PDB file of C-alpha atoms and ligand atoms in Angstrom:
ATOM      1  CA  MET A   1     108.936 112.711  77.531  1.00 76.00           C
ATOM      2  CA  PRO A   2     105.120 113.096  77.264  1.00 88.00           C
ATOM      3  CA  LEU A   3     102.485 110.367  77.022  1.00 93.00           C
ATOM      4  CA  SER A   4     101.472 109.467  73.456  1.00 92.00           C
ATOM      5  CA  GLN A   5      97.791 110.205  74.315  1.00 93.00           C
ATOM      6  CA  GLN A   6      95.832 113.194  75.673  1.00 94.00           C
ATOM      7  CA  HIS A   7      93.328 110.860  77.318  1.00 97.00           C
ATOM      8  CA  LEU A   8      93.561 107.519  79.110  1.00 98.00           C
ATOM      9  CA  LEU A   9      90.641 105.646  77.550  1.00 98.00           C
ATOM     10  CA  GLY A  10      92.054 102.121  77.604  1.00 98.00           C
ATOM     11  CA  ILE A  11      95.247 100.083  77.585  1.00 98.00           C
ATOM     12  CA  LYS A  12      94.634  98.927  74.008  1.00 97.00           C
ATOM     13  CA  ASN A  13      95.560 102.322  72.566  1.00 94.00           C
ATOM     14  CA  ILE A  14      98.619 103.177  74.697  1.00 97.00           C
ATOM     15  CA  THR A  15     102.193 101.999  74.099  1.00 97.00           C
ATOM     16  CA  ALA A  16     104.592  99.936  76.214  1.00 98.00           C
ATOM     17  CA  GLU A  17     106.668 103.141  76.469  1.00 97.00           C
ATOM     18  CA  ASP A  18     103.640 104.984  77.888  1.00 97.00           C
ATOM     19  CA  ILE A  19     103.244 102.248  80.519  1.00 98.00           C
ATOM     20  CA  GLN A  20     106.934 102.408  81.480  1.00 98.00           C
ATOM     21  CA  LEU A  21     106.694 106.207  81.752  1.00 98.00           C
ATOM     22  CA  ILE A  22     103.631 105.875  84.018  1.00 98.00           C
ATOM     23  CA  PHE A  23     105.543 103.320  86.159  1.00 98.00           C
ATOM     24  CA  THR A  24     108.692 105.446  86.590  1.00 98.00           C
ATOM     25  CA  THR A  25     106.546 108.506  87.412  1.00 98.00           C
ATOM     26  CA  ALA A  26     104.538 106.402  89.898  1.00 98.00           C
ATOM     27  CA  ASP A  27     107.812 105.251  91.541  1.00 98.00           C
ATOM     28  CA  ASN A  28     108.493 108.907  92.393  1.00 98.00           C
ATOM     29  CA  PHE A  29     104.951 109.536  93.630  1.00 98.00           C
ATOM     30  CA  LYS A  30     105.022 106.371  95.757  1.00 98.00           C
ATOM     31  CA  GLU A  31     108.043 107.830  97.517  1.00 97.00           C
ATOM     32  CA  VAL A  32     106.107 111.103  98.006  1.00 97.00           C
ATOM     33  CA  ILE A  33     103.020 109.457  99.555  1.00 96.00           C
ATOM     34  CA  ASN A  34     105.192 107.621 102.075  1.00 96.00           C
ATOM     35  CA  ARG A  35     106.722 110.896 103.363  1.00 96.00           C
ATOM     36  CA  PRO A  36     105.357 112.617 106.492  1.00 96.00           C
ATOM     37  CA  ILE A  37     104.152 115.453 104.177  1.00 96.00           C
ATOM     38  CA  LYS A  38     102.375 113.563 101.382  1.00 95.00           C
ATOM     39  CA  LYS A  39     101.452 116.485  99.165  1.00 96.00           C
ATOM     40  CA  VAL A  40     103.141 118.166  96.168  1.00 98.00           C
ATOM     41  CA  PRO A  41     101.981 121.308  94.286  1.00 97.00           C
ATOM     42  CA  SER A  42     102.171 119.720  90.795  1.00 97.00           C
ATOM     43  CA  LEU A  43      98.483 120.232  89.804  1.00 98.00           C
ATOM     44  CA  ARG A  44      97.831 123.401  91.825  1.00 96.00           C
ATOM     45  CA  ASP A  45      96.157 125.149  88.854  1.00 94.00           C
ATOM     46  CA  ILE A  46      94.106 122.151  87.666  1.00 97.00           C
ATOM     47  CA  THR A  47      90.465 121.318  88.465  1.00 97.00           C
ATOM     48  CA  ILE A  48      89.341 117.700  88.144  1.00 97.00           C
ATOM     49  CA  ALA A  49      85.780 116.309  88.145  1.00 96.00           C
ATOM     50  CA  ASN A  50      85.226 112.724  89.268  1.00 97.00           C
ATOM     51  CA  VAL A  51      82.045 111.741  87.423  1.00 96.00           C
ATOM     52  CA  PHE A  52      80.749 108.362  88.580  1.00 96.00           C
ATOM     53  CA  PHE A  53      77.639 106.824  87.015  1.00 95.00           C
ATOM     54  CA  GLU A  54      78.357 103.434  88.687  1.00 94.00           C
ATOM     55  CA  ASN A  55      79.206 102.471  92.253  1.00 93.00           C
ATOM     56  CA  SER A  56      82.849 102.494  93.363  1.00 95.00           C
ATOM     57  CA  THR A  57      84.861 102.434  96.567  1.00 95.00           C
ATOM     58  CA  ARG A  58      88.527 101.921  95.635  1.00 97.00           C
ATOM     59  CA  THR A  59      88.726 103.709  92.283  1.00 98.00           C
ATOM     60  CA  ARG A  60      86.817 106.783  93.351  1.00 97.00           C
ATOM     61  CA  LEU A  61      88.597 107.262  96.681  1.00 98.00           C
ATOM     62  CA  SER A  62      91.962 106.510  95.096  1.00 98.00           C
ATOM     63  CA  PHE A  63      91.441 109.134  92.339  1.00 98.00           C
ATOM     64  CA  GLU A  64      90.239 111.713  94.853  1.00 98.00           C
ATOM     65  CA  LEU A  65      93.219 111.095  97.112  1.00 98.00           C
ATOM     66  CA  ALA A  66      95.634 111.178  94.140  1.00 98.00           C
ATOM     67  CA  GLU A  67      94.159 114.509  93.008  1.00 98.00           C
ATOM     68  CA  LYS A  68      94.410 116.007  96.505  1.00 98.00           C
ATOM     69  CA  ARG A  69      97.989 114.736  96.956  1.00 98.00           C
ATOM     70  CA  LEU A  70      98.810 116.658  93.720  1.00 98.00           C
ATOM     71  CA  SER A  71      97.054 119.802  95.074  1.00 98.00           C
ATOM     72  CA  ALA A  72      94.358 119.805  92.354  1.00 98.00           C
ATOM     73  CA  ASP A  73      90.896 121.262  93.030  1.00 98.00           C
ATOM     74  CA  VAL A  74      88.417 118.369  93.071  1.00 98.00           C
ATOM     75  CA  ILE A  75      84.672 118.122  92.493  1.00 96.00           C
ATOM     76  CA  ASN A  76      82.726 114.872  92.811  1.00 95.00           C
ATOM     77  CA  PHE A  77      79.624 113.914  90.882  1.00 92.00           C
ATOM     78  CA  SER A  78      77.490 110.882  91.642  1.00 89.00           C
ATOM     79  CA  ALA A  79      74.728 110.021  89.146  1.00 88.00           C
ATOM     80  CA  ALA A  80      72.496 108.604  91.878  1.00 85.00           C
ATOM     81  CA  SER A  81      72.040 112.044  93.496  1.00 85.00           C
ATOM     82  CA  SER A  82      72.151 114.188  90.316  1.00 87.00           C
ATOM     83  CA  SER A  83      69.886 115.617  87.600  1.00 90.00           C
ATOM     84  CA  VAL A  84      70.625 112.509  85.509  1.00 89.00           C
ATOM     85  CA  LYS A  85      67.698 111.148  87.495  1.00 88.00           C
ATOM     86  CA  LYS A  86      65.565 113.915  85.866  1.00 91.00           C
ATOM     87  CA  GLY A  87      66.580 112.800  82.369  1.00 91.00           C
ATOM     88  CA  GLU A  88      69.680 114.935  81.643  1.00 93.00           C
ATOM     89  CA  THR A  89      71.977 113.400  78.996  1.00 93.00           C
ATOM     90  CA  LEU A  90      75.611 112.394  79.543  1.00 92.00           C
ATOM     91  CA  LEU A  91      76.861 115.143  77.206  1.00 92.00           C
ATOM     92  CA  ASP A  92      74.693 117.858  78.821  1.00 93.00           C
ATOM     93  CA  THR A  93      75.816 116.722  82.269  1.00 93.00           C
ATOM     94  CA  VAL A  94      79.495 116.869  81.396  1.00 90.00           C
ATOM     95  CA  ASN A  95      79.207 120.139  79.431  1.00 91.00           C
ATOM     96  CA  ASN A  96      77.571 121.741  82.466  1.00 92.00           C
ATOM     97  CA  ILE A  97      80.427 120.520  84.657  1.00 91.00           C
ATOM     98  CA  LEU A  98      82.978 121.842  82.134  1.00 90.00           C
ATOM     99  CA  ALA A  99      81.248 125.257  82.059  1.00 91.00           C
ATOM    100  CA  MET A 100      82.500 125.551  85.635  1.00 91.00           C
ATOM    101  CA  LYS A 101      86.065 125.530  84.158  1.00 92.00           C
ATOM    102  CA  VAL A 102      87.063 121.914  84.785  1.00 95.00           C
ATOM    103  CA  ASP A 103      90.287 120.704  83.122  1.00 96.00           C
ATOM    104  CA  MET A 104      90.010 116.914  83.492  1.00 97.00           C
ATOM    105  CA  VAL A 105      87.184 114.394  83.843  1.00 97.00           C
ATOM    106  CA  VAL A 106      87.602 111.006  85.506  1.00 98.00           C
ATOM    107  CA  MET A 107      84.579 108.960  84.517  1.00 97.00           C
ATOM    108  CA  ARG A 108      83.053 105.597  85.383  1.00 97.00           C
ATOM    109  CA  HIS A 109      80.036 104.582  83.320  1.00 96.00           C
ATOM    110  CA  ALA A 110      78.052 101.378  82.757  1.00 94.00           C
ATOM    111  CA  SER A 111      78.145 101.767  78.946  1.00 96.00           C
ATOM    112  CA  PRO A 112      81.229 100.550  77.056  1.00 97.00           C
ATOM    113  CA  GLY A 113      82.654 103.454  75.022  1.00 97.00           C
ATOM    114  CA  ALA A 114      81.119 106.262  77.134  1.00 96.00           C
ATOM    115  CA  PRO A 115      84.530 107.902  77.850  1.00 97.00           C
ATOM    116  CA  HIS A 116      85.503 107.572  74.162  1.00 97.00           C
ATOM    117  CA  PHE A 117      82.265 109.395  73.247  1.00 95.00           C
ATOM    118  CA  LEU A 118      83.122 112.202  75.673  1.00 93.00           C
ATOM    119  CA  ALA A 119      86.673 112.481  74.349  1.00 94.00           C
ATOM    120  CA  ARG A 120      85.257 113.138  70.860  1.00 93.00           C
ATOM    121  CA  HIS A 121      82.913 115.888  72.063  1.00 91.00           C
ATOM    122  CA  ILE A 122      84.671 117.861  74.814  1.00 89.00           C
ATOM    123  CA  ARG A 123      88.048 119.559  75.242  1.00 89.00           C
ATOM    124  CA  ALA A 124      89.049 118.252  78.712  1.00 94.00           C
ATOM    125  CA  ASN A 125      91.384 115.291  79.298  1.00 95.00           C
ATOM    126  CA  ILE A 126      89.320 112.155  79.970  1.00 97.00           C
ATOM    127  CA  VAL A 127      90.377 109.277  82.218  1.00 98.00           C
ATOM    128  CA  ASN A 128      88.363 106.070  81.965  1.00 98.00           C
ATOM    129  CA  ALA A 129      87.681 104.778  85.487  1.00 98.00           C
ATOM    130  CA  GLY A 130      85.831 101.731  84.096  1.00 98.00           C
ATOM    131  CA  ASP A 131      83.338 101.601  81.180  1.00 98.00           C
ATOM    132  CA  GLY A 132      80.934  98.681  81.475  1.00 95.00           C
ATOM    133  CA  THR A 133      82.513  95.378  80.473  1.00 94.00           C
ATOM    134  CA  HIS A 134      85.059  97.119  78.203  1.00 97.00           C
ATOM    135  CA  GLU A 135      88.193  98.481  79.976  1.00 98.00           C
ATOM    136  CA  HIS A 136      89.472  99.567  83.394  1.00 98.00           C
ATOM    137  CA  PRO A 137      92.894 100.931  82.431  1.00 98.00           C
ATOM    138  CA  THR A 138      94.016 102.353  85.788  1.00 98.00           C
ATOM    139  CA  GLN A 139      93.260  99.002  87.472  1.00 98.00           C
ATOM    140  CA  ALA A 140      95.455  97.177  84.933  1.00 98.00           C
ATOM    141  CA  LEU A 141      98.256  99.711  85.423  1.00 98.00           C
ATOM    142  CA  LEU A 142      98.193  99.366  89.210  1.00 98.00           C
ATOM    143  CA  ASP A 143      97.994  95.568  88.882  1.00 98.00           C
ATOM    144  CA  THR A 144     101.011  95.326  86.572  1.00 99.00           C
ATOM    145  CA  PHE A 145     102.900  97.918  88.672  1.00 98.00           C
ATOM    146  CA  SER A 146     102.246  95.688  91.724  1.00 98.00           C
ATOM    147  CA  ILE A 147     103.559  92.602  89.873  1.00 98.00           C
ATOM    148  CA  ARG A 148     106.684  94.573  88.871  1.00 98.00           C
ATOM    149  CA  GLU A 149     107.161  95.626  92.519  1.00 98.00           C
ATOM    150  CA  LYS A 150     106.618  92.121  93.955  1.00 98.00           C
ATOM    151  CA  LEU A 151     108.501  90.045  91.346  1.00 98.00           C
ATOM    152  CA  GLY A 152     111.061  92.590  90.114  1.00 98.00           C
ATOM    153  CA  GLY A 153     109.538  92.812  86.615  1.00 98.00           C
ATOM    154  CA  VAL A 154     106.653  91.776  84.402  1.00 98.00           C
ATOM    155  CA  ALA A 155     108.389  90.440  81.261  1.00 98.00           C
ATOM    156  CA  GLY A 156     108.468  86.632  81.182  1.00 98.00           C
ATOM    157  CA  LYS A 157     106.127  86.232  84.166  1.00 98.00           C
ATOM    158  CA  LYS A 158     103.147  83.874  83.917  1.00 98.00           C
ATOM    159  CA  VAL A 159      99.875  85.461  85.024  1.00 98.00           C
ATOM    160  CA  ALA A 160      96.601  83.521  85.318  1.00 98.00           C
ATOM    161  CA  ILE A 161      93.417  85.611  85.371  1.00 98.00           C
ATOM    162  CA  ILE A 162      90.812  83.455  87.093  1.00 98.00           C
ATOM    163  CA  GLY A 163      87.041  83.870  87.333  1.00 97.00           C
ATOM    164  CA  ASP A 164      84.313  85.810  85.542  1.00 95.00           C
ATOM    165  CA  ILE A 165      86.246  86.807  82.423  1.00 96.00           C
ATOM    166  CA  MET A 166      83.051  87.352  80.394  1.00 95.00           C
ATOM    167  CA  HIS A 167      81.893  90.390  82.392  1.00 93.00           C
ATOM    168  CA  SER A 168      85.298  91.751  83.396  1.00 95.00           C
ATOM    169  CA  ARG A 169      86.788  95.034  82.176  1.00 97.00           C
ATOM    170  CA  VAL A 170      89.702  94.299  84.542  1.00 98.00           C
ATOM    171  CA  ALA A 171      90.514  91.094  82.608  1.00 98.00           C
ATOM    172  CA  ILE A 172      90.579  92.825  79.213  1.00 98.00           C
ATOM    173  CA  SER A 173      92.749  95.734  80.375  1.00 98.00           C
ATOM    174  CA  ASN A 174      95.096  93.361  82.242  1.00 98.00           C
ATOM    175  CA  ILE A 175      95.511  91.150  79.162  1.00 98.00           C
ATOM    176  CA  PHE A 176      96.518  94.171  77.044  1.00 98.00           C
ATOM    177  CA  ALA A 177      98.880  95.568  79.715  1.00 98.00           C
ATOM    178  CA  LEU A 178     100.545  92.227  80.529  1.00 98.00           C
ATOM    179  CA  GLN A 179     101.115  91.411  76.854  1.00 98.00           C
ATOM    180  CA  LYS A 180     102.556  94.878  76.118  1.00 98.00           C
ATOM    181  CA  LEU A 181     104.984  94.316  79.010  1.00 98.00           C
ATOM    182  CA  GLY A 182     106.020  90.836  77.808  1.00 98.00           C
ATOM    183  CA  ALA A 183     104.163  88.577  80.271  1.00 98.00           C
ATOM    184  CA  GLU A 184     102.428  85.289  79.361  1.00 98.00           C
ATOM    185  CA  VAL A 185      98.709  85.323  80.125  1.00 98.00           C
ATOM    186  CA  MET A 186      96.247  82.527  80.846  1.00 98.00           C
ATOM    187  CA  VAL A 187      92.532  82.896  81.532  1.00 98.00           C
ATOM    188  CA  CYS A 188      90.703  80.315  83.623  1.00 98.00           C
ATOM    189  CA  GLY A 189      87.056  79.897  84.568  1.00 97.00           C
ATOM    190  CA  PRO A 190      83.921  77.941  83.746  1.00 96.00           C
ATOM    191  CA  ILE A 191      83.454  77.735  79.961  1.00 96.00           C
ATOM    192  CA  THR A 192      80.231  79.752  80.297  1.00 95.00           C
ATOM    193  CA  LEU A 193      82.208  82.689  81.750  1.00 96.00           C
ATOM    194  CA  LEU A 194      84.883  82.719  79.012  1.00 97.00           C
ATOM    195  CA  PRO A 195      83.923  84.873  76.003  1.00 95.00           C
ATOM    196  CA  LYS A 196      84.132  83.160  72.597  1.00 93.00           C
ATOM    197  CA  TYR A 197      86.651  85.731  71.298  1.00 94.00           C
ATOM    198  CA  ILE A 198      89.132  85.227  74.148  1.00 95.00           C
ATOM    199  CA  GLY A 199      91.504  82.878  72.247  1.00 90.00           C
ATOM    200  CA  ALA A 200      91.903  85.567  69.553  1.00 95.00           C
ATOM    201  CA  LEU A 201      93.570  87.806  72.176  1.00 97.00           C
ATOM    202  CA  GLY A 202      96.566  85.445  72.267  1.00 97.00           C
ATOM    203  CA  VAL A 203      95.999  84.083  75.786  1.00 98.00           C
ATOM    204  CA  LYS A 204      96.088  80.476  76.995  1.00 98.00           C
ATOM    205  CA  VAL A 205      92.702  79.110  78.067  1.00 98.00           C
ATOM    206  CA  GLU A 206      92.368  76.621  80.953  1.00 98.00           C
ATOM    207  CA  LEU A 207      89.203  75.246  82.543  1.00 98.00           C
ATOM    208  CA  ASP A 208      90.918  73.451  85.459  1.00 98.00           C
ATOM    209  CA  VAL A 209      91.811  75.950  88.174  1.00 98.00           C
ATOM    210  CA  GLN A 210      94.380  73.648  89.829  1.00 98.00           C
ATOM    211  CA  LYS A 211      96.282  73.420  86.512  1.00 98.00           C
ATOM    212  CA  ALA A 212      96.111  77.212  86.139  1.00 98.00           C
ATOM    213  CA  LEU A 213      97.576  77.684  89.633  1.00 98.00           C
ATOM    214  CA  ALA A 214     100.335  75.134  88.892  1.00 98.00           C
ATOM    215  CA  TRP A 215     101.250  77.056  85.686  1.00 98.00           C
ATOM    216  CA  CYS A 216     101.331  80.618  86.978  1.00 98.00           C
ATOM    217  CA  ASP A 217     103.600  82.891  89.013  1.00 98.00           C
ATOM    218  CA  VAL A 218     100.677  85.209  89.762  1.00 98.00           C
ATOM    219  CA  ALA A 219      96.953  84.472  90.045  1.00 98.00           C
ATOM    220  CA  ASN A 220      94.719  87.516  89.572  1.00 98.00           C
ATOM    221  CA  VAL A 221      91.391  86.342  90.973  1.00 98.00           C
ATOM    222  CA  LEU A 222      88.296  88.172  89.710  1.00 97.00           C
ATOM    223  CA  ARG A 223      84.925  88.761  91.288  1.00 93.00           C
ATOM    224  CA  ILE A 224      81.817  86.954  90.101  1.00 90.00           C
ATOM    225  CA  GLN A 225      79.839  89.940  88.760  1.00 80.00           C
ATOM    226  CA  LEU A 226      76.299  88.881  89.545  1.00 75.00           C
ATOM    227  CA  GLU A 227      75.010  92.405  88.852  1.00 78.00           C
ATOM    228  CA  ARG A 228      76.005  92.032  85.159  1.00 75.00           C
ATOM    229  CA  GLN A 229      74.686  88.469  84.751  1.00 74.00           C
ATOM    230  CA  GLN A 230      71.191  88.415  83.235  1.00 76.00           C
ATOM    231  CA  ILE A 231      71.092  84.594  83.070  1.00 76.00           C
ATOM    232  CA  LYS A 232      72.570  81.790  85.211  1.00 83.00           C
ATOM    233  CA  TYR A 233      76.112  80.928  84.057  1.00 85.00           C
ATOM    234  CA  PHE A 234      76.684  78.264  86.750  1.00 87.00           C
ATOM    235  CA  PRO A 235      74.313  76.336  89.042  1.00 84.00           C
ATOM    236  CA  SER A 236      75.093  78.084  92.349  1.00 91.00           C
ATOM    237  CA  LEU A 237      77.706  80.194  94.147  1.00 92.00           C
ATOM    238  CA  ARG A 238      78.434  77.163  96.339  1.00 94.00           C
ATOM    239  CA  GLU A 239      79.273  75.069  93.273  1.00 94.00           C
ATOM    240  CA  TYR A 240      81.396  77.892  91.822  1.00 95.00           C
ATOM    241  CA  ALA A 241      83.354  78.103  95.092  1.00 96.00           C
ATOM    242  CA  LEU A 242      83.828  74.319  95.100  1.00 96.00           C
ATOM    243  CA  TYR A 243      85.272  74.176  91.556  1.00 97.00           C
ATOM    244  CA  TYR A 244      86.921  77.599  91.134  1.00 97.00           C
ATOM    245  CA  GLY A 245      87.305  79.160  94.596  1.00 97.00           C
ATOM    246  CA  ILE A 246      90.925  79.793  95.624  1.00 98.00           C
ATOM    247  CA  ASN A 247      91.629  78.505  99.124  1.00 98.00           C
ATOM    248  CA  ARG A 248      94.632  77.470 101.242  1.00 97.00           C
ATOM    249  CA  GLU A 249      94.142  73.793 100.455  1.00 97.00           C
ATOM    250  CA  ARG A 250      94.562  74.476  96.716  1.00 98.00           C
ATOM    251  CA  LEU A 251      97.751  76.501  97.336  1.00 98.00           C
ATOM    252  CA  ASN A 252      99.145  73.774  99.633  1.00 97.00           C
ATOM    253  CA  ARG A 253      98.923  71.316  96.716  1.00 98.00           C
ATOM    254  CA  LEU A 254     101.424  73.422  94.692  1.00 98.00           C
ATOM    255  CA  ASP A 255     105.174  72.798  94.842  1.00 95.00           C
ATOM    256  CA  LYS A 256     105.897  76.558  94.734  1.00 97.00           C
ATOM    257  CA  GLU A 257     104.770  79.899  96.132  1.00 97.00           C
ATOM    258  CA  ILE A 258     102.526  82.038  93.959  1.00 98.00           C
ATOM    259  CA  THR A 259     101.312  85.613  94.363  1.00 98.00           C
ATOM    260  CA  ILE A 260      97.578  86.209  94.748  1.00 98.00           C
ATOM    261  CA  MET A 261      95.910  89.387  93.507  1.00 98.00           C
ATOM    262  CA  HIS A 262      92.317  90.607  93.476  1.00 98.00           C
ATOM    263  CA  PRO A 263      91.067  93.997  92.211  1.00 98.00           C
ATOM    264  CA  GLY A 264      88.300  94.140  94.848  1.00 96.00           C
ATOM    265  CA  PRO A 265      85.630  94.093  95.984  1.00 96.00           C
ATOM    266  CA  ILE A 266      86.066  90.452  97.097  1.00 96.00           C
ATOM    267  CA  ASN A 267      83.192  87.994  97.423  1.00 95.00           C
ATOM    268  CA  ARG A 268      84.809  86.175 100.373  1.00 97.00           C
ATOM    269  CA  GLY A 269      84.100  82.455 100.331  1.00 96.00           C
ATOM    270  CA  VAL A 270      83.140  82.531  96.625  1.00 95.00           C
ATOM    271  CA  GLU A 271      86.111  83.296  94.344  1.00 97.00           C
ATOM    272  CA  LEU A 272      88.583  83.742  97.220  1.00 98.00           C
ATOM    273  CA  ASN A 273      88.688  82.417 100.781  1.00 98.00           C
ATOM    274  CA  SER A 274      89.842  84.526 103.717  1.00 98.00           C
ATOM    275  CA  ASP A 275      92.639  82.025 104.451  1.00 97.00           C
ATOM    276  CA  VAL A 276      94.249  83.195 101.172  1.00 98.00           C
ATOM    277  CA  ALA A 277      92.964  86.792 100.896  1.00 98.00           C
ATOM    278  CA  ASP A 278      94.462  87.682 104.273  1.00 98.00           C
ATOM    279  CA  SER A 279      97.613  85.545 103.908  1.00 97.00           C
ATOM    280  CA  GLU A 280     101.230  86.371 103.105  1.00 95.00           C
ATOM    281  CA  HIS A 281     100.566  85.210  99.516  1.00 95.00           C
ATOM    282  CA  ALA A 282      98.160  88.075  98.803  1.00 98.00           C
ATOM    283  CA  ILE A 283      99.199  91.586  97.706  1.00 98.00           C
ATOM    284  CA  ILE A 284      95.637  92.914  97.563  1.00 98.00           C
ATOM    285  CA  LEU A 285      96.198  95.921  99.837  1.00 98.00           C
ATOM    286  CA  ASP A 286      99.534  96.673  98.112  1.00 98.00           C
ATOM    287  CA  GLN A 287      97.486  96.955  94.903  1.00 98.00           C
ATOM    288  CA  VAL A 288      95.264  99.524  96.618  1.00 98.00           C
ATOM    289  CA  GLU A 289      98.265 101.502  97.920  1.00 97.00           C
ATOM    290  CA  ASN A 290      99.883 101.453  94.476  1.00 98.00           C
ATOM    291  CA  GLY A 291      96.619 102.654  92.933  1.00 98.00           C
ATOM    292  CA  VAL A 292      97.117 106.107  94.453  1.00 98.00           C
ATOM    293  CA  ALA A 293     100.673 106.456  93.078  1.00 98.00           C
ATOM    294  CA  ILE A 294      99.634 105.157  89.635  1.00 98.00           C
ATOM    295  CA  ARG A 295      96.677 107.565  89.446  1.00 98.00           C
ATOM    296  CA  MET A 296      98.882 110.474  90.564  1.00 98.00           C
ATOM    297  CA  ALA A 297     101.278 109.580  87.733  1.00 98.00           C
ATOM    298  CA  ILE A 298      98.495 109.406  85.118  1.00 98.00           C
ATOM    299  CA  LEU A 299      96.918 112.717  86.141  1.00 98.00           C
ATOM    300  CA  TYR A 300     100.312 114.440  86.286  1.00 98.00           C
ATOM    301  CA  LEU A 301     101.373 113.125  82.859  1.00 97.00           C
ATOM    302  CA  LEU A 302      98.023 113.959  81.209  1.00 97.00           C
ATOM    303  CA  ALA A 303      98.102 117.483  82.646  1.00 94.00           C
ATOM    304  CA  ASN A 304     101.568 117.937  81.141  1.00 88.00           C
ATOM    305  CA  ALA A 305     100.516 116.335  77.843  1.00 79.00           C
ATOM    306  CA  ALA A 306      97.775 118.945  77.569  1.00 47.00           C
ATOM    307  CA  ALA A 307     100.065 121.911  78.350  1.00 46.00           C
TER     308      ALA A 307
HETATM  309  N1   CP B 401      88.651  97.588  91.693  1.00 78.02           N
HETATM  310  C1   CP B 401      87.622  98.470  91.564  1.00 78.02           C
HETATM  311  O1   CP B 401      87.376  99.047  90.497  1.00 78.02           O
HETATM  312  O2   CP B 401      86.919  98.651  92.721  1.00 78.02           O
HETATM  313  P1   CP B 401      85.708  99.695  92.888  1.00 78.02           P
HETATM  314  O3   CP B 401      84.573  99.210  92.019  1.00 78.02           O
HETATM  315  O4   CP B 401      85.370  99.683  94.360  1.00 78.02           O
HETATM  316  O5   CP B 401      86.200 101.032  92.414  1.00 78.02           O
END
């Protein structure tokens, strides 16, 4: 059964069936990457360009590893060391890369909608690796896959997304993915970091982090994205940590165990303390491991959708 889309631009435009197909394919690839020989020849004839206009550690390395595990040929482009610095446009840049016979483009860009623009103008499959404050679909897929793995399923689970919702593409993609899979979603943060439209997405809204923790099965803690904040949304990082930081003392006040997630990179001591990030409650490195299997599944399914 193929995916319903030729591109992965966001979670909003894929189906619950697409997500389940990605999960069952990722189950197989997770088994592969835990074998002594971690490579399969599935994408031997495919060339993939990783085109990153914004910084990344996890997403970029995870895509590159996924591509190599599938035996694809891989080229990497970083805007900081490219002719973009000489004024070349996005479309010219990508068309030049495609002239080298590239089949798929994985792109991260600071502008919301940049991968959608590319998908309208070029013939390759496009994977959105994060477009500004809009969507980060592969992060949401690896997050929900990790919840499924840890809790045995996603339907009926209560997930609180805590932190800088306003500037977070991870929050938006997670909300869409969790709702498509039947989870209940709450967002929690200072009122200044909750966008006005958030209630229209059908999520619960909570300003008190202790109440959010008491409600949820899973807390997905998000980074304060200072690089996207043009004005001050709260008085200081110290005050944010005091009112919204997740630490052991907050978890000790609960009468149950909850699972802690974070997409990374973590601002330790701000949104998440080390006594939680490195504890048995956290599945942060499982998320990273699952990211490789999820990205292998997406690339494999898109390559077959295009065939
Ligand atoms: N989670 C995530 O997107 O991390 P990077 O920015 O390091 O890729």
